[in-house]
PDB file of C-alpha atoms in Angstrom:
ATOM      1  CA  MET N   1     -20.810  46.904 -24.989  1.00 55.00           C
ATOM      2  CA  PRO N   2     -22.383  46.743 -21.509  1.00 57.00           C
ATOM      3  CA  HIS N   3     -19.956  45.030 -19.156  1.00 67.00           C
ATOM      4  CA  GLN N   4     -22.593  42.387 -18.367  1.00 71.00           C
ATOM      5  CA  ASP N   5     -22.242  41.174 -21.959  1.00 74.00           C
ATOM      6  CA  THR N   6     -18.499  40.568 -21.819  1.00 87.00           C
ATOM      7  CA  ALA N   7     -16.953  37.105 -21.779  1.00 89.00           C
ATOM      8  CA  LEU N   8     -15.309  37.892 -18.445  1.00 91.00           C
ATOM      9  CA  TYR N   9     -18.572  38.846 -16.773  1.00 92.00           C
ATOM     10  CA  LYS N  10     -20.417  35.821 -18.128  1.00 93.00           C
ATOM     11  CA  ALA N  11     -17.547  33.451 -17.250  1.00 94.00           C
ATOM     12  CA  MET N  12     -17.699  34.509 -13.614  1.00 95.00           C
ATOM     13  CA  LEU N  13     -21.474  34.483 -13.417  1.00 96.00           C
ATOM     14  CA  ASP N  14     -21.604  30.937 -14.747  1.00 95.00           C
ATOM     15  CA  ALA N  15     -18.819  29.838 -12.388  1.00 96.00           C
ATOM     16  CA  VAL N  16     -20.552  31.326  -9.357  1.00 97.00           C
ATOM     17  CA  ARG N  17     -23.904  29.810 -10.169  1.00 96.00           C
ATOM     18  CA  GLN N  18     -22.441  26.372 -10.810  1.00 93.00           C
ATOM     19  CA  THR N  19     -20.313  26.419  -7.661  1.00 94.00           C
ATOM     20  CA  PHE N  20     -23.056  27.512  -5.284  1.00 95.00           C
ATOM     21  CA  GLU N  21     -25.641  25.214  -6.817  1.00 93.00           C
ATOM     22  CA  ASN N  22     -23.390  22.158  -6.655  1.00 89.00           C
ATOM     23  CA  MET N  23     -21.720  22.811  -3.319  1.00 89.00           C
ATOM     24  CA  ALA N  24     -24.325  24.631  -1.259  1.00 90.00           C
ATOM     25  CA  PHE N  25     -27.523  23.817  -3.180  1.00 89.00           C
ATOM     26  CA  VAL N  26     -28.479  27.492  -3.350  1.00 93.00           C
ATOM     27  CA  GLU N  27     -29.322  29.634  -6.352  1.00 95.00           C
ATOM     28  CA  VAL N  28     -27.275  32.737  -7.018  1.00 96.00           C
ATOM     29  CA  THR N  29     -28.832  35.500  -9.103  1.00 95.00           C
ATOM     30  CA  GLU N  30     -27.804  38.988 -10.144  1.00 93.00           C
ATOM     31  CA  GLN N  31     -29.192  41.785  -8.028  1.00 90.00           C
ATOM     32  CA  PRO N  32     -31.912  43.675  -9.883  1.00 85.00           C
ATOM     33  CA  GLU N  33     -30.717  47.206 -10.695  1.00 78.00           C
ATOM     34  CA  GLU N  34     -33.527  48.811  -8.717  1.00 75.00           C
ATOM     35  CA  ILE N  35     -32.494  46.981  -5.555  1.00 75.00           C
ATOM     36  CA  ASP N  36     -29.273  47.938  -3.821  1.00 76.00           C
ATOM     37  CA  LEU N  37     -28.411  45.238  -1.317  1.00 78.00           C
ATOM     38  CA  GLN N  38     -25.361  46.310   0.635  1.00 83.00           C
ATOM     39  CA  ILE N  39     -22.748  43.934   1.986  1.00 85.00           C
ATOM     40  CA  PRO N  40     -22.194  44.796   5.649  1.00 86.00           C
ATOM     41  CA  THR N  41     -18.724  46.141   6.417  1.00 82.00           C
ATOM     42  CA  GLU N  42     -18.110  43.300   8.865  1.00 86.00           C
ATOM     43  CA  ALA N  43     -18.792  40.700   6.167  1.00 93.00           C
ATOM     44  CA  ALA N  44     -16.751  37.546   5.740  1.00 95.00           C
ATOM     45  CA  TRP N  45     -14.359  37.806   2.818  1.00 96.00           C
ATOM     46  CA  VAL N  46     -11.637  35.823   1.151  1.00 97.00           C
ATOM     47  CA  SER N  47      -9.381  36.409  -1.831  1.00 97.00           C
ATOM     48  CA  ILE N  48      -7.354  34.340  -4.251  1.00 96.00           C
ATOM     49  CA  LEU N  49      -4.556  35.373  -6.583  1.00 95.00           C
ATOM     50  CA  ILE N  50      -4.338  34.362 -10.209  1.00 94.00           C
ATOM     51  CA  HIS N  51      -0.643  33.909 -10.986  1.00 93.00           C
ATOM     52  CA  ASP N  52      -0.712  32.798 -14.597  1.00 89.00           C
ATOM     53  CA  PRO N  53      -1.324  33.442 -17.527  1.00 91.00           C
ATOM     54  CA  VAL N  54      -2.391  36.876 -16.226  1.00 90.00           C
ATOM     55  CA  GLN N  55      -1.976  38.360 -12.799  1.00 93.00           C
ATOM     56  CA  GLY N  56      -5.140  39.216 -10.962  1.00 94.00           C
ATOM     57  CA  GLU N  57      -7.165  38.724  -7.844  1.00 95.00           C
ATOM     58  CA  VAL N  58     -10.689  37.544  -7.150  1.00 96.00           C
ATOM     59  CA  ARG N  59     -12.413  38.448  -3.905  1.00 97.00           C
ATOM     60  CA  LEU N  60     -15.621  36.986  -2.485  1.00 97.00           C
ATOM     61  CA  ALA N  61     -17.585  38.587   0.340  1.00 96.00           C
ATOM     62  CA  MET N  62     -20.831  37.607   2.019  1.00 96.00           C
ATOM     63  CA  PRO N  63     -22.659  38.485   5.238  1.00 95.00           C
ATOM     64  CA  GLN N  64     -21.498  36.480   8.261  1.00 94.00           C
ATOM     65  CA  LEU N  65     -25.000  35.125   8.826  1.00 94.00           C
ATOM     66  CA  LEU N  66     -25.250  33.742   5.292  1.00 95.00           C
ATOM     67  CA  LEU N  67     -21.885  32.023   5.692  1.00 96.00           C
ATOM     68  CA  GLN N  68     -22.965  30.640   9.058  1.00 95.00           C
ATOM     69  CA  GLU N  69     -26.177  29.178   7.625  1.00 95.00           C
ATOM     70  CA  MET N  70     -24.496  27.767   4.527  1.00 94.00           C
ATOM     71  CA  THR N  71     -21.784  26.150   6.629  1.00 95.00           C
ATOM     72  CA  ALA N  72     -24.367  24.553   8.901  1.00 95.00           C
ATOM     73  CA  ASP N  73     -26.296  23.231   5.893  1.00 92.00           C
ATOM     74  CA  MET N  74     -23.220  21.913   4.116  1.00 91.00           C
ATOM     75  CA  PHE N  75     -21.813  20.157   7.182  1.00 89.00           C
ATOM     76  CA  GLY N  76     -25.258  18.981   8.235  1.00 90.00           C
ATOM     77  CA  ILE N  77     -25.032  20.519  11.705  1.00 93.00           C
ATOM     78  CA  GLY N  78     -26.907  23.147  13.695  1.00 94.00           C
ATOM     79  CA  ASN N  79     -26.149  26.862  13.287  1.00 92.00           C
ATOM     80  CA  ASP N  80     -24.810  27.022  16.832  1.00 93.00           C
ATOM     81  CA  GLU N  81     -22.435  24.105  16.245  1.00 95.00           C
ATOM     82  CA  VAL N  82     -20.551  25.794  13.407  1.00 95.00           C
ATOM     83  CA  THR N  83     -16.919  26.537  14.199  1.00 95.00           C
ATOM     84  CA  GLU N  84     -14.810  29.405  12.880  1.00 94.00           C
ATOM     85  CA  ASN N  85     -12.544  26.899  11.129  1.00 94.00           C
ATOM     86  CA  GLN N  86     -15.505  25.389   9.282  1.00 94.00           C
ATOM     87  CA  ARG N  87     -16.755  28.813   8.214  1.00 95.00           C
ATOM     88  CA  GLN N  88     -13.339  29.816   6.947  1.00 95.00           C
ATOM     89  CA  ASP N  89     -12.843  26.516   5.169  1.00 95.00           C
ATOM     90  CA  ILE N  90     -16.213  26.697   3.407  1.00 96.00           C
ATOM     91  CA  ILE N  91     -15.799  30.222   2.064  1.00 97.00           C
ATOM     92  CA  ALA N  92     -12.223  29.460   0.977  1.00 96.00           C
ATOM     93  CA  GLU N  93     -13.217  26.279  -0.835  1.00 95.00           C
ATOM     94  CA  ILE N  94     -16.140  28.027  -2.535  1.00 96.00           C
ATOM     95  CA  LEU N  95     -13.830  30.752  -3.837  1.00 97.00           C
ATOM     96  CA  ASN N  96     -11.175  28.225  -4.822  1.00 94.00           C
ATOM     97  CA  THR N  97     -13.727  26.230  -6.810  1.00 94.00           C
ATOM     98  CA  LEU N  98     -15.408  29.167  -8.497  1.00 95.00           C
ATOM     99  CA  ALA N  99     -12.077  30.785  -9.394  1.00 95.00           C
ATOM    100  CA  GLY N 100     -11.032  27.589 -11.150  1.00 93.00           C
ATOM    101  CA  LEU N 101     -14.301  27.365 -13.043  1.00 93.00           C
ATOM    102  CA  PHE N 102     -14.020  31.047 -13.930  1.00 94.00           C
ATOM    103  CA  MET N 103     -10.582  30.575 -15.482  1.00 93.00           C
ATOM    104  CA  THR N 104     -11.680  27.403 -17.253  1.00 91.00           C
ATOM    105  CA  ASN N 105     -14.657  29.283 -18.696  1.00 92.00           C
ATOM    106  CA  LEU N 106     -12.521  32.238 -19.691  1.00 91.00           C
ATOM    107  CA  LEU N 107      -9.479  30.625 -21.262  1.00 90.00           C
ATOM    108  CA  PRO N 108      -9.116  28.471 -24.353  1.00 90.00           C
ATOM    109  CA  ASP N 109      -8.864  24.721 -23.753  1.00 86.00           C
ATOM    110  CA  ASP N 110      -5.141  24.601 -24.522  1.00 87.00           C
ATOM    111  CA  GLN N 111      -4.271  27.337 -22.018  1.00 89.00           C
ATOM    112  CA  THR N 112      -3.231  26.301 -18.520  1.00 88.00           C
ATOM    113  CA  TYR N 113      -3.480  28.630 -15.545  1.00 90.00           C
ATOM    114  CA  GLN N 114      -2.220  28.827 -12.013  1.00 90.00           C
ATOM    115  CA  LEU N 115      -4.091  29.966  -8.943  1.00 92.00           C
ATOM    116  CA  GLY N 116      -2.742  30.776  -5.505  1.00 93.00           C
ATOM    117  CA  LEU N 117      -4.246  29.543  -2.277  1.00 92.00           C
ATOM    118  CA  PRO N 118      -7.304  31.330  -0.821  1.00 95.00           C
ATOM    119  CA  GLU N 119      -6.450  33.888   1.839  1.00 95.00           C
ATOM    120  CA  HIS N 120      -8.876  35.031   4.498  1.00 94.00           C
ATOM    121  CA  GLY N 121      -9.480  38.706   4.884  1.00 91.00           C
ATOM    122  CA  GLU N 122      -9.513  40.369   8.251  1.00 87.00           C
ATOM    123  CA  GLY N 123     -11.342  43.555   9.043  1.00 86.00           C
ATOM    124  CA  PRO N 124     -13.458  45.546   6.619  1.00 88.00           C
ATOM    125  CA  ILE N 125     -13.606  44.627   2.945  1.00 88.00           C
ATOM    126  CA  PRO N 126     -10.850  46.582   1.143  1.00 88.00           C
ATOM    127  CA  ALA N 127     -11.801  49.311  -1.310  1.00 87.00           C
ATOM    128  CA  ASN N 128     -11.927  48.146  -4.907  1.00 86.00           C
ATOM    129  CA  GLU N 129      -8.951  48.917  -7.122  1.00 85.00           C
ATOM    130  CA  GLU N 130      -9.542  51.142 -10.095  1.00 85.00           C
ATOM    131  CA  GLY N 131     -10.715  49.081 -13.049  1.00 87.00           C
ATOM    132  CA  SER N 132     -12.090  46.267 -10.911  1.00 91.00           C
ATOM    133  CA  VAL N 133     -15.038  44.315 -12.234  1.00 93.00           C
ATOM    134  CA  ILE N 134     -17.842  43.837  -9.718  1.00 93.00           C
ATOM    135  CA  TRP N 135     -20.571  41.251  -9.588  1.00 94.00           C
ATOM    136  CA  ASN N 136     -23.421  42.311  -7.311  1.00 93.00           C
ATOM    137  CA  LEU N 137     -25.252  39.081  -6.653  1.00 95.00           C
ATOM    138  CA  GLN N 138     -27.777  37.726  -4.216  1.00 95.00           C
ATOM    139  CA  ILE N 139     -28.947  34.528  -2.626  1.00 95.00           C
ATOM    140  CA  GLU N 140     -32.639  34.864  -1.826  1.00 91.00           C
ATOM    141  CA  GLY N 141     -32.326  38.549  -1.047  1.00 90.00           C
ATOM    142  CA  THR N 142     -29.005  38.327   0.792  1.00 93.00           C
ATOM    143  CA  PRO N 143     -26.139  40.103  -0.964  1.00 94.00           C
ATOM    144  CA  LEU N 144     -23.060  38.364  -2.296  1.00 95.00           C
ATOM    145  CA  LEU N 145     -20.162  40.321  -3.731  1.00 95.00           C
ATOM    146  CA  LEU N 146     -17.461  39.253  -6.156  1.00 96.00           C
ATOM    147  CA  VAL N 147     -14.706  41.516  -7.364  1.00 95.00           C
ATOM    148  CA  ALA N 148     -12.006  40.783  -9.929  1.00 95.00           C
ATOM    149  CA  SER N 149      -9.013  43.066 -10.212  1.00 93.00           C
ATOM    150  CA  GLY N 150      -5.732  43.146 -12.096  1.00 89.00           C
ATOM    151  CA  ILE N 151      -5.218  44.939 -15.368  1.00 78.00           C
ATOM    152  CA  GLY N 152      -4.324  41.804 -17.315  1.00 76.00           C
ATOM    153  CA  LEU N 153      -7.461  40.086 -16.115  1.00 78.00           C
ATOM    154  CA  THR N 154     -10.032  42.846 -16.405  1.00 76.00           C
ATOM    155  CA  THR N 155      -8.845  44.873 -19.410  1.00 71.00           C
ATOM    156  CA  GLU N 156     -11.082  43.123 -21.880  1.00 55.00           C
ATOM    157  CA  ASN N 157     -14.098  43.937 -19.756  1.00 54.00           C
ATOM    158  CA  HIS N 158     -13.864  47.671 -20.373  1.00 49.00           C
TER     159      HIS N 158
ATOM    160  CA  MET F   1     -11.369  -3.473   2.811  1.00 88.00           C
ATOM    161  CA  LYS F   2      -9.989  -0.877   0.439  1.00 92.00           C
ATOM    162  CA  ARG F   3      -7.751   1.894   1.731  1.00 96.00           C
ATOM    163  CA  ILE F   4      -8.144   5.322   0.174  1.00 97.00           C
ATOM    164  CA  VAL F   5      -6.035   8.407   0.850  1.00 98.00           C
ATOM    165  CA  ILE F   6      -7.682  11.805   0.260  1.00 98.00           C
ATOM    166  CA  ALA F   7      -5.340  14.778   0.014  1.00 98.00           C
ATOM    167  CA  ASP F   8      -6.830  18.262   0.127  1.00 96.00           C
ATOM    168  CA  ASP F   9      -6.042  21.227   2.319  1.00 94.00           C
ATOM    169  CA  SER F  10      -9.759  21.973   2.599  1.00 94.00           C
ATOM    170  CA  SER F  11     -11.760  19.955   5.110  1.00 93.00           C
ATOM    171  CA  THR F  12     -14.854  20.946   3.114  1.00 92.00           C
ATOM    172  CA  ALA F  13     -13.444  19.371  -0.028  1.00 93.00           C
ATOM    173  CA  ARG F  14     -12.473  16.226   1.866  1.00 95.00           C
ATOM    174  CA  MET F  15     -15.975  16.034   3.327  1.00 92.00           C
ATOM    175  CA  PHE F  16     -17.512  16.300  -0.167  1.00 91.00           C
ATOM    176  CA  ILE F  17     -15.247  13.574  -1.509  1.00 93.00           C
ATOM    177  CA  LYS F  18     -16.059  11.276   1.404  1.00 94.00           C
ATOM    178  CA  ARG F  19     -19.764  11.822   0.830  1.00 91.00           C
ATOM    179  CA  CYS F  20     -19.328  10.995  -2.841  1.00 92.00           C
ATOM    180  CA  LEU F  21     -17.376   7.822  -2.001  1.00 93.00           C
ATOM    181  CA  ASP F  22     -20.161   6.817   0.352  1.00 92.00           C
ATOM    182  CA  ILE F  23     -22.816   7.409  -2.304  1.00 92.00           C
ATOM    183  CA  ILE F  24     -20.982   5.374  -4.944  1.00 91.00           C
ATOM    184  CA  GLY F  25     -20.593   2.401  -2.633  1.00 90.00           C
ATOM    185  CA  LEU F  26     -17.144   2.938  -1.154  1.00 89.00           C
ATOM    186  CA  GLY F  27     -18.418   4.007   2.243  1.00 88.00           C
ATOM    187  CA  ASP F  28     -16.854   0.998   3.939  1.00 92.00           C
ATOM    188  CA  ALA F  29     -13.363   1.816   2.701  1.00 93.00           C
ATOM    189  CA  GLU F  30     -10.733   2.949   5.163  1.00 96.00           C
ATOM    190  CA  ILE F  31     -10.356   6.663   4.469  1.00 97.00           C
ATOM    191  CA  VAL F  32      -7.157   8.438   5.416  1.00 98.00           C
ATOM    192  CA  GLU F  33      -7.228  12.231   5.185  1.00 98.00           C
ATOM    193  CA  ALA F  34      -4.191  14.351   4.443  1.00 98.00           C
ATOM    194  CA  GLU F  35      -3.915  18.147   4.306  1.00 97.00           C
ATOM    195  CA  HIS F  36      -1.125  18.257   1.732  1.00 97.00           C
ATOM    196  CA  GLY F  37       0.921  16.102  -0.585  1.00 97.00           C
ATOM    197  CA  LYS F  38       3.701  15.321   1.854  1.00 97.00           C
ATOM    198  CA  GLU F  39       1.254  13.994   4.405  1.00 98.00           C
ATOM    199  CA  ALA F  40      -0.531  11.978   1.714  1.00 98.00           C
ATOM    200  CA  LEU F  41       2.729  10.473   0.497  1.00 97.00           C
ATOM    201  CA  ALA F  42       3.630   9.408   4.026  1.00 97.00           C
ATOM    202  CA  ALA F  43       0.155   7.911   4.497  1.00 97.00           C
ATOM    203  CA  ALA F  44       0.358   5.988   1.231  1.00 97.00           C
ATOM    204  CA  LYS F  45       3.785   4.616   2.123  1.00 96.00           C
ATOM    205  CA  ALA F  46       2.754   3.647   5.639  1.00 96.00           C
ATOM    206  CA  GLU F  47       0.294   0.946   4.576  1.00 95.00           C
ATOM    207  CA  PRO F  48      -0.783  -0.605   1.273  1.00 95.00           C
ATOM    208  CA  THR F  49      -3.143   1.910  -0.332  1.00 96.00           C
ATOM    209  CA  ASP F  50      -5.593   1.158  -3.115  1.00 95.00           C
ATOM    210  CA  LEU F  51      -6.371   4.669  -4.314  1.00 96.00           C
ATOM    211  CA  LEU F  52      -5.161   8.234  -3.944  1.00 97.00           C
ATOM    212  CA  LEU F  53      -7.533  11.143  -4.525  1.00 97.00           C
ATOM    213  CA  THR F  54      -5.734  14.449  -4.502  1.00 97.00           C
ATOM    214  CA  ASP F  55      -6.231  18.141  -5.014  1.00 95.00           C
ATOM    215  CA  LEU F  56      -3.635  20.072  -7.028  1.00 93.00           C
ATOM    216  CA  ASN F  57      -3.331  23.358  -5.159  1.00 90.00           C
ATOM    217  CA  MET F  58      -2.089  22.569  -1.670  1.00 93.00           C
ATOM    218  CA  PRO F  59       0.532  24.016   0.651  1.00 93.00           C
ATOM    219  CA  VAL F  60       3.756  22.163   1.525  1.00 95.00           C
ATOM    220  CA  MET F  61       3.534  19.755  -1.426  1.00 96.00           C
ATOM    221  CA  ASP F  62       1.091  20.259  -4.290  1.00 95.00           C
ATOM    222  CA  GLY F  63      -0.804  17.514  -6.064  1.00 96.00           C
ATOM    223  CA  GLU F  64       1.325  17.516  -9.198  1.00 96.00           C
ATOM    224  CA  THR F  65       4.504  17.002  -7.169  1.00 97.00           C
ATOM    225  CA  LEU F  66       2.745  14.283  -5.202  1.00 98.00           C
ATOM    226  CA  LEU F  67       1.767  12.549  -8.437  1.00 97.00           C
ATOM    227  CA  LYS F  68       5.386  12.660  -9.648  1.00 97.00           C
ATOM    228  CA  TRP F  69       6.635  11.213  -6.359  1.00 97.00           C
ATOM    229  CA  VAL F  70       4.062   8.409  -6.496  1.00 97.00           C
ATOM    230  CA  LYS F  71       4.850   7.490 -10.085  1.00 97.00           C
ATOM    231  CA  ALA F  72       8.589   7.556  -9.368  1.00 96.00           C
ATOM    232  CA  SER F  73       8.243   5.223  -6.392  1.00 95.00           C
ATOM    233  CA  PRO F  74       8.625   1.485  -7.108  1.00 95.00           C
ATOM    234  CA  LYS F  75       6.389   0.837  -4.108  1.00 94.00           C
ATOM    235  CA  LEU F  76       3.583   3.214  -5.083  1.00 96.00           C
ATOM    236  CA  CYS F  77       3.747   3.565  -8.840  1.00 96.00           C
ATOM    237  CA  GLU F  78       0.904   1.107  -9.500  1.00 95.00           C
ATOM    238  CA  MET F  79      -1.474   2.932  -7.169  1.00 96.00           C
ATOM    239  CA  PRO F  80      -4.175   4.779  -9.141  1.00 95.00           C
ATOM    240  CA  VAL F  81      -4.145   8.535  -8.616  1.00 97.00           C
ATOM    241  CA  VAL F  82      -7.210  10.651  -9.348  1.00 96.00           C
ATOM    242  CA  ILE F  83      -6.795  14.420  -9.360  1.00 96.00           C
ATOM    243  CA  ILE F  84      -9.756  16.455  -8.127  1.00 94.00           C
ATOM    244  CA  THR F  85      -9.044  20.101  -8.687  1.00 90.00           C
ATOM    245  CA  SER F  86     -10.416  23.559  -9.236  1.00 86.00           C
ATOM    246  CA  ALA F  87      -7.397  24.363 -11.395  1.00 79.00           C
ATOM    247  CA  GLY F  88      -8.007  21.928 -14.216  1.00 76.00           C
ATOM    248  CA  ASN F  89      -8.795  22.461 -17.853  1.00 82.00           C
ATOM    249  CA  PRO F  90      -8.171  20.274 -20.921  1.00 86.00           C
ATOM    250  CA  ALA F  91      -4.547  21.437 -21.248  1.00 87.00           C
ATOM    251  CA  LYS F  92      -3.758  20.759 -17.595  1.00 88.00           C
ATOM    252  CA  GLU F  93      -5.667  17.490 -17.706  1.00 91.00           C
ATOM    253  CA  GLN F  94      -3.505  16.285 -20.585  1.00 92.00           C
ATOM    254  CA  GLU F  95      -0.323  17.181 -18.685  1.00 93.00           C
ATOM    255  CA  LEU F  96      -1.484  15.272 -15.615  1.00 95.00           C
ATOM    256  CA  LEU F  97      -2.582  12.222 -17.598  1.00 96.00           C
ATOM    257  CA  GLU F  98       0.851  12.133 -19.215  1.00 97.00           C
ATOM    258  CA  LEU F  99       2.374  12.186 -15.744  1.00 97.00           C
ATOM    259  CA  GLY F 100       0.368   9.075 -14.881  1.00 97.00           C
ATOM    260  CA  ALA F 101      -2.883  10.277 -13.337  1.00 96.00           C
ATOM    261  CA  LEU F 102      -5.770   7.873 -13.846  1.00 95.00           C
ATOM    262  CA  LYS F 103      -8.324  10.671 -14.197  1.00 94.00           C
ATOM    263  CA  VAL F 104      -8.604  14.399 -13.686  1.00 94.00           C
ATOM    264  CA  LEU F 105     -11.893  15.691 -12.284  1.00 93.00           C
ATOM    265  CA  ASN F 106     -12.951  19.278 -11.840  1.00 90.00           C
ATOM    266  CA  LYS F 107     -14.420  20.612  -8.619  1.00 89.00           C
ATOM    267  CA  PRO F 108     -17.119  20.660  -7.460  1.00 87.00           C
ATOM    268  CA  VAL F 109     -16.965  16.893  -7.559  1.00 87.00           C
ATOM    269  CA  ALA F 110     -20.234  14.986  -7.848  1.00 86.00           C
ATOM    270  CA  PRO F 111     -20.957  11.284  -7.298  1.00 88.00           C
ATOM    271  CA  PRO F 112     -21.595  10.466 -11.001  1.00 89.00           C
ATOM    272  CA  MET F 113     -18.212  11.967 -11.966  1.00 88.00           C
ATOM    273  CA  LEU F 114     -16.436   9.939  -9.336  1.00 89.00           C
ATOM    274  CA  MET F 115     -18.411   6.820 -10.172  1.00 90.00           C
ATOM    275  CA  GLU F 116     -17.391   7.038 -13.818  1.00 89.00           C
ATOM    276  CA  ALA F 117     -13.757   7.748 -12.964  1.00 88.00           C
ATOM    277  CA  LEU F 118     -13.551   4.838 -10.529  1.00 87.00           C
ATOM    278  CA  GLU F 119     -15.642   2.331 -12.456  1.00 83.00           C
ATOM    279  CA  SER F 120     -12.850  -0.223 -12.832  1.00 76.00           C
ATOM    280  CA  PHE F 121     -11.670   0.369  -9.275  1.00 75.00           C
ATOM    281  CA  ILE F 122     -15.144  -0.252  -7.848  1.00 71.00           C
ATOM    282  CA  ASP F 123     -15.591  -3.418  -9.902  1.00 68.00           C
ATOM    283  CA  ASP F 124     -12.387  -4.980  -8.492  1.00 65.00           C
TER     284      ASP F 124
END
């Protein structure tokens, strides 16, 4: 089965779309296979741990300029008024929200789960662990990257 | 004037909630923001508070612990507590309702969700 058809892949895709549409009023789509939009190495990124019922990690990365523009739009301020704290808070809250929706989509109704707190990444985006599931997405031609790792989380996707 | 405490470690989330409150007609309420449960508990104890809106996942004191403290306090136990979280699903919602939460809403919160949850509160 192509990995795009798995419950895990669809659960994340739905969570991402819903989060970005409701919070930032932007549409997230999958990157067409023939287009290879690359996330710059100096991108903004944030990660969150899933503690229970499986152990895993979800990481979100986007170009700094996209984050800057989204932050300005969401706070209703000019691009040059955006502070580093606001940028960090926005990307963390987006990941926090989409990770929750992802787990809700993925798990049965009677299964609780526990997430950690979002943690900001510094420096280049880390290399993906073996077995990671990757969502190559875009917002109007700007790349957006999501990666889920952790054997317990991603096993069913392979 | 109503007094509402919003507890969330994310300023973005607090901003969204405030916007929603404004849209549903609670824009004139006194809003007190807290970054975690301990701060929210102190704010709620400091002055009579009509409503507590809280996230679950927060540093220092999480929302579930905050809810337990509120419901165990003779002074605060009647105060309605609405949980707004990214870590909610039907199983968790049931747990929180049994602990005394008025409603459990999933992020991203939207005005109609909040309006429905606070219908009786707004009518008062």
